[in-house]
Coordinates of C-alpha atoms in Angstrom, one line a residue:
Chain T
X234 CA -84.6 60.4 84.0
X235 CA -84.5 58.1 87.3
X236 CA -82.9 58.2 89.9
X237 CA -81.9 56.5 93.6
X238 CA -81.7 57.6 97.0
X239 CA -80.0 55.2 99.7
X240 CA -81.1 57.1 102.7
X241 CA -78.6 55.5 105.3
X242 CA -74.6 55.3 103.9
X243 CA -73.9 52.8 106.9
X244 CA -76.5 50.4 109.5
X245 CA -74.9 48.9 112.4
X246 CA -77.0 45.7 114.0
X247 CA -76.3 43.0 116.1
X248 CA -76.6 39.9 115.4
X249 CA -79.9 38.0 115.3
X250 CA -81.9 41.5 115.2
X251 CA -83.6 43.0 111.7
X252 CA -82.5 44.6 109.2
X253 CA -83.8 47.5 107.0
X254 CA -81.9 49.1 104.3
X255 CA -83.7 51.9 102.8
X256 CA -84.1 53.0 99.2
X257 CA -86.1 55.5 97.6
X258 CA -86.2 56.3 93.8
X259 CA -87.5 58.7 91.2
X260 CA -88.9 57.2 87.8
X261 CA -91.0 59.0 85.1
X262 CA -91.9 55.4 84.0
X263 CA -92.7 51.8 85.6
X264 CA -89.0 51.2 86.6
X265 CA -87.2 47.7 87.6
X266 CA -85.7 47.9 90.5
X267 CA -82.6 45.4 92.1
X268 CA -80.9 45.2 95.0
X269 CA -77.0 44.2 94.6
X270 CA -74.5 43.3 97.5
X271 CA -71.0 43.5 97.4
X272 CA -68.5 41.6 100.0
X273 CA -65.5 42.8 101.0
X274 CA -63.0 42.5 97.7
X275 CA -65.4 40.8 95.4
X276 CA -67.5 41.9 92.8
X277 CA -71.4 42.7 92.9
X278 CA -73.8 39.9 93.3
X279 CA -77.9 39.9 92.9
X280 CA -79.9 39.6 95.8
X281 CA -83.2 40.1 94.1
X282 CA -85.3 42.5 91.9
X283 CA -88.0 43.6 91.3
X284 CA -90.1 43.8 87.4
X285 CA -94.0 44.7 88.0
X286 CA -94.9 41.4 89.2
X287 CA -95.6 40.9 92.9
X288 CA -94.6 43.8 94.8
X289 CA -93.0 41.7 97.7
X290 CA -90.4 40.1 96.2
X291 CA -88.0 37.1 98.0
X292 CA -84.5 37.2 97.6
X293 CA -81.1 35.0 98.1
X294 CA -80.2 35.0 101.7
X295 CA -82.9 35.5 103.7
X296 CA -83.3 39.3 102.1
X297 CA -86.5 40.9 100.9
X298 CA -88.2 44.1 99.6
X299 CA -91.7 45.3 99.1
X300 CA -92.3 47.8 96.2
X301 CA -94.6 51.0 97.1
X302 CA -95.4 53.1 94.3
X303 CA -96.9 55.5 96.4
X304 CA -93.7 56.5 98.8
X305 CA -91.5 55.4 95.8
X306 CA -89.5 53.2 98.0
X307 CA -88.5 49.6 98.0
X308 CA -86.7 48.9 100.9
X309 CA -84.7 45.9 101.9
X310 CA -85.3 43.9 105.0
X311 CA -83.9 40.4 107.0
X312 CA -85.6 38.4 109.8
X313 CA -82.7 38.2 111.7
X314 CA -79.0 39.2 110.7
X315 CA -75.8 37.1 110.7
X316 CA -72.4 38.0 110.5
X317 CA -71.8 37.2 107.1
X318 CA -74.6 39.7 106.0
X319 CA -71.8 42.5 106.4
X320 CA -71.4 43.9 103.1
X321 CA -72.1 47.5 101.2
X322 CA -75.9 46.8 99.6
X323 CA -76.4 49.0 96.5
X324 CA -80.1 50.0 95.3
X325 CA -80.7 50.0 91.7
X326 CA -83.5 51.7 89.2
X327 CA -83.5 50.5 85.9
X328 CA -85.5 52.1 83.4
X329 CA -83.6 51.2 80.1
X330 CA -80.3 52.0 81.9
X331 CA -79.5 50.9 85.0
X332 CA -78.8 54.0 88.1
X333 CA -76.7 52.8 91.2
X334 CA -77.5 54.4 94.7
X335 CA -74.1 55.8 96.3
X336 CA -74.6 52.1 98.9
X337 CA -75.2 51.5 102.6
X338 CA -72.6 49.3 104.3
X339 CA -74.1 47.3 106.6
X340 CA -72.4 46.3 110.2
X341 CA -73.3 43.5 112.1
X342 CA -72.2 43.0 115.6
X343 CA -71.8 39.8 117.5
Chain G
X195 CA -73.6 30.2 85.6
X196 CA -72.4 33.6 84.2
X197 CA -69.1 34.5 84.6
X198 CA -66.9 37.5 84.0
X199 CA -63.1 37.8 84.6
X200 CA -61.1 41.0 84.9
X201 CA -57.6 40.7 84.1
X202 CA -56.0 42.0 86.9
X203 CA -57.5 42.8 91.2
X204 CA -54.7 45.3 91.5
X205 CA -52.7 47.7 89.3
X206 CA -50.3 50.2 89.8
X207 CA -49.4 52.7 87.4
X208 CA -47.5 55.7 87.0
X209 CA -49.0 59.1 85.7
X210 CA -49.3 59.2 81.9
X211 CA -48.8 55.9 81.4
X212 CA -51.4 54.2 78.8
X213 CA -53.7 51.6 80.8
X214 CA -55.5 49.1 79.4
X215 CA -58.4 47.1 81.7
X216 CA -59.9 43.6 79.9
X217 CA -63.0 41.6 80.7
X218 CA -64.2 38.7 79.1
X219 CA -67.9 37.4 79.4
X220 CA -68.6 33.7 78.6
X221 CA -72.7 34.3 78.2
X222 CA -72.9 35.4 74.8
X223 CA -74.4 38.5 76.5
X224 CA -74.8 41.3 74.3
X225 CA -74.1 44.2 76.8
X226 CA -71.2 45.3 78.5
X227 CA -70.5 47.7 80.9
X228 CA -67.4 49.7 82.9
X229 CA -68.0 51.2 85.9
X230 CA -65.9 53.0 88.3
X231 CA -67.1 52.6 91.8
X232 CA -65.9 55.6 94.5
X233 CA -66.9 55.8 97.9
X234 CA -70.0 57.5 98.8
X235 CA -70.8 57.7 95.2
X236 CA -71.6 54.4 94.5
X237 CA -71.3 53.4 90.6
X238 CA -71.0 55.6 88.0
X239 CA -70.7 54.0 83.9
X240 CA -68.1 55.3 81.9
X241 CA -69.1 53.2 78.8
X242 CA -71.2 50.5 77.7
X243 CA -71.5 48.6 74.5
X244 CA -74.1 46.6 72.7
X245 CA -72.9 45.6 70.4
X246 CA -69.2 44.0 68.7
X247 CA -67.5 47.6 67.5
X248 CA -70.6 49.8 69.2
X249 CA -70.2 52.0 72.1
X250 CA -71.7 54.4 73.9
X251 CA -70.8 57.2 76.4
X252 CA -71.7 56.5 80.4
X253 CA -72.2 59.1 82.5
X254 CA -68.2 60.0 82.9
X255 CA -66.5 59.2 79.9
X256 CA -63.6 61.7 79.7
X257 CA -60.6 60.7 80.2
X258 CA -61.3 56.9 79.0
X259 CA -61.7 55.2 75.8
X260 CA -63.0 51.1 75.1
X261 CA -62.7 48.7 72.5
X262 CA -65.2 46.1 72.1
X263 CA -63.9 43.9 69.1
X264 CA -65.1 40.3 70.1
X265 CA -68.4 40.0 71.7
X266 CA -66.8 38.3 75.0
X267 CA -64.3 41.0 75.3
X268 CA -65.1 44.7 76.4
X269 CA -61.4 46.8 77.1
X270 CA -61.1 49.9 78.8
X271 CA -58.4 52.2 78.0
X272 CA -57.0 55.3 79.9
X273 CA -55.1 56.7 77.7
X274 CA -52.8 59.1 80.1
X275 CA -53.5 58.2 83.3
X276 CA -54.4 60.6 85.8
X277 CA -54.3 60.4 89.9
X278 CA -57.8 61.1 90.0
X279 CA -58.4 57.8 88.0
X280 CA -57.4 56.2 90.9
X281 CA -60.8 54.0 91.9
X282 CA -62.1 50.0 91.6
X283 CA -63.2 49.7 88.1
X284 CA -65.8 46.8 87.8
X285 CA -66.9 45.4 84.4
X286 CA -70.6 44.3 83.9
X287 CA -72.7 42.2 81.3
X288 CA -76.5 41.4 80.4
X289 CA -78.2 40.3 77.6
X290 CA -80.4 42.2 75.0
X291 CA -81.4 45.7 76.2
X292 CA -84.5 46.7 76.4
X293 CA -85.9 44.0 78.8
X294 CA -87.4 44.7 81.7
X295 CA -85.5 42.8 83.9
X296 CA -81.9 42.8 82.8
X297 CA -79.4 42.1 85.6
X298 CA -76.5 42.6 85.3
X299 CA -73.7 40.2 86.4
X300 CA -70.2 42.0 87.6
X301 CA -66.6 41.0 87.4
X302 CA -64.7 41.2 91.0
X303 CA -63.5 44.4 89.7
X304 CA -59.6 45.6 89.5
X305 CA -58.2 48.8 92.1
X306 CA -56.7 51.1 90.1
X307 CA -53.7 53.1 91.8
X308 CA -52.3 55.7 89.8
X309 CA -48.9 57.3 91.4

């Protein structure tokens, strides 16, 4: 069974400063891992994910995450935030079926 | 692109009335998904289906029943509804399982408000 761990439920950050969402999981096997963002009142969208190929991986936005087996994380980072990165950011583990984390909203102050 | 439609953002329903929640994928996907999304718990599948007339129980399945008779079209039913199905119900597709990387793309989702 996996399963997903977002370790902050909200980050505040002003703007222009980094960010780092963090996400741990559990995985008997070689799992996929995504991260989805959700704006206010609309459904998920894919910011990027991650399948056993190179371990950082680039995303839509400016977003990325690195893959490290050995602390089982994959957390997601930005440069440099702006305002309209304020959504809820969900962490995924896919092995077969897909496991949601419970999200981090994300705040960004001006 | 992908896209899939829900067929309502917001309902209100009375308790014990029969509810019925449609999405339609235009991807020829073969999955599809419901989810209920709470706060602090993130989302949780009720049912998925791969499959026209296949389904399969999520992780919270009581208290719902689906319908999957076209391959675009995946229905969720609540049969009596209940306060505590009050939530945003999102609807989900992706193609074959079994692949490694199957995203999944989302619906906006509809909020649920049972009185």
């Amino acid at each position: 069974a996996q399963s997903v761990t977002q370790l902050d439920s909200h980050v505040s950050v002003s703007e222009g400063t980094p960010v780092l969402l963090r996400c741990n999981y559990s995985s008997s096997y070689s799992p996929s891992l995504f991260w989805y963002v959700q704006h206010p009142n609309k459904g998920l969208q894919l910011l990027l994910k991650y399948t056993s190929a190179a371990t950082l991986v680039k995303g839509i936005n400016g977003f990325e995450a690195e893959f490290k087996k050995s602390e089982t994380s994959f957390h997601l980072t930005k440069p440099s935030a702006h305002m309209s990165d304020a959504a809820e950011y969900f962490c995924v583990v896919s092995v077969g079926d897909m496991r949601f984390g419970a999200g981090t909203r994300l705040t960004v102050k001006p | 692109d992908v896209k899939v439609t829900q067929s309502s953002r917001y309902l209100v329903k009375r308790t014990g009335e029969k509810v019925f929640l449609e999405c339609v994928q235009d991807m020829d996907h073969e999955n599809m998904f419901w989810y209920r999304q709470d706060p602090g718990l993130g989302l949780r599948l009720i049912y998925f289906s791969y499959d026209v007339k296949m389904k399969e129980k999520g992780d919270i399945p009581e208290g719902y029943s689906v319908s999957r008779e076209k391959k675009e079209r995946f229905s969720l039913i609540l049969e009596s509804a209940s306060t505590n199905q009050t939530s945003m119900y999102l609807c989900a597709s992706s193609l074959a399982l079994g692949l490694d990387d199957n995203e999944q793309f989302f619906g906006p989702g509809t909020r649920l408000t049972v009185l």
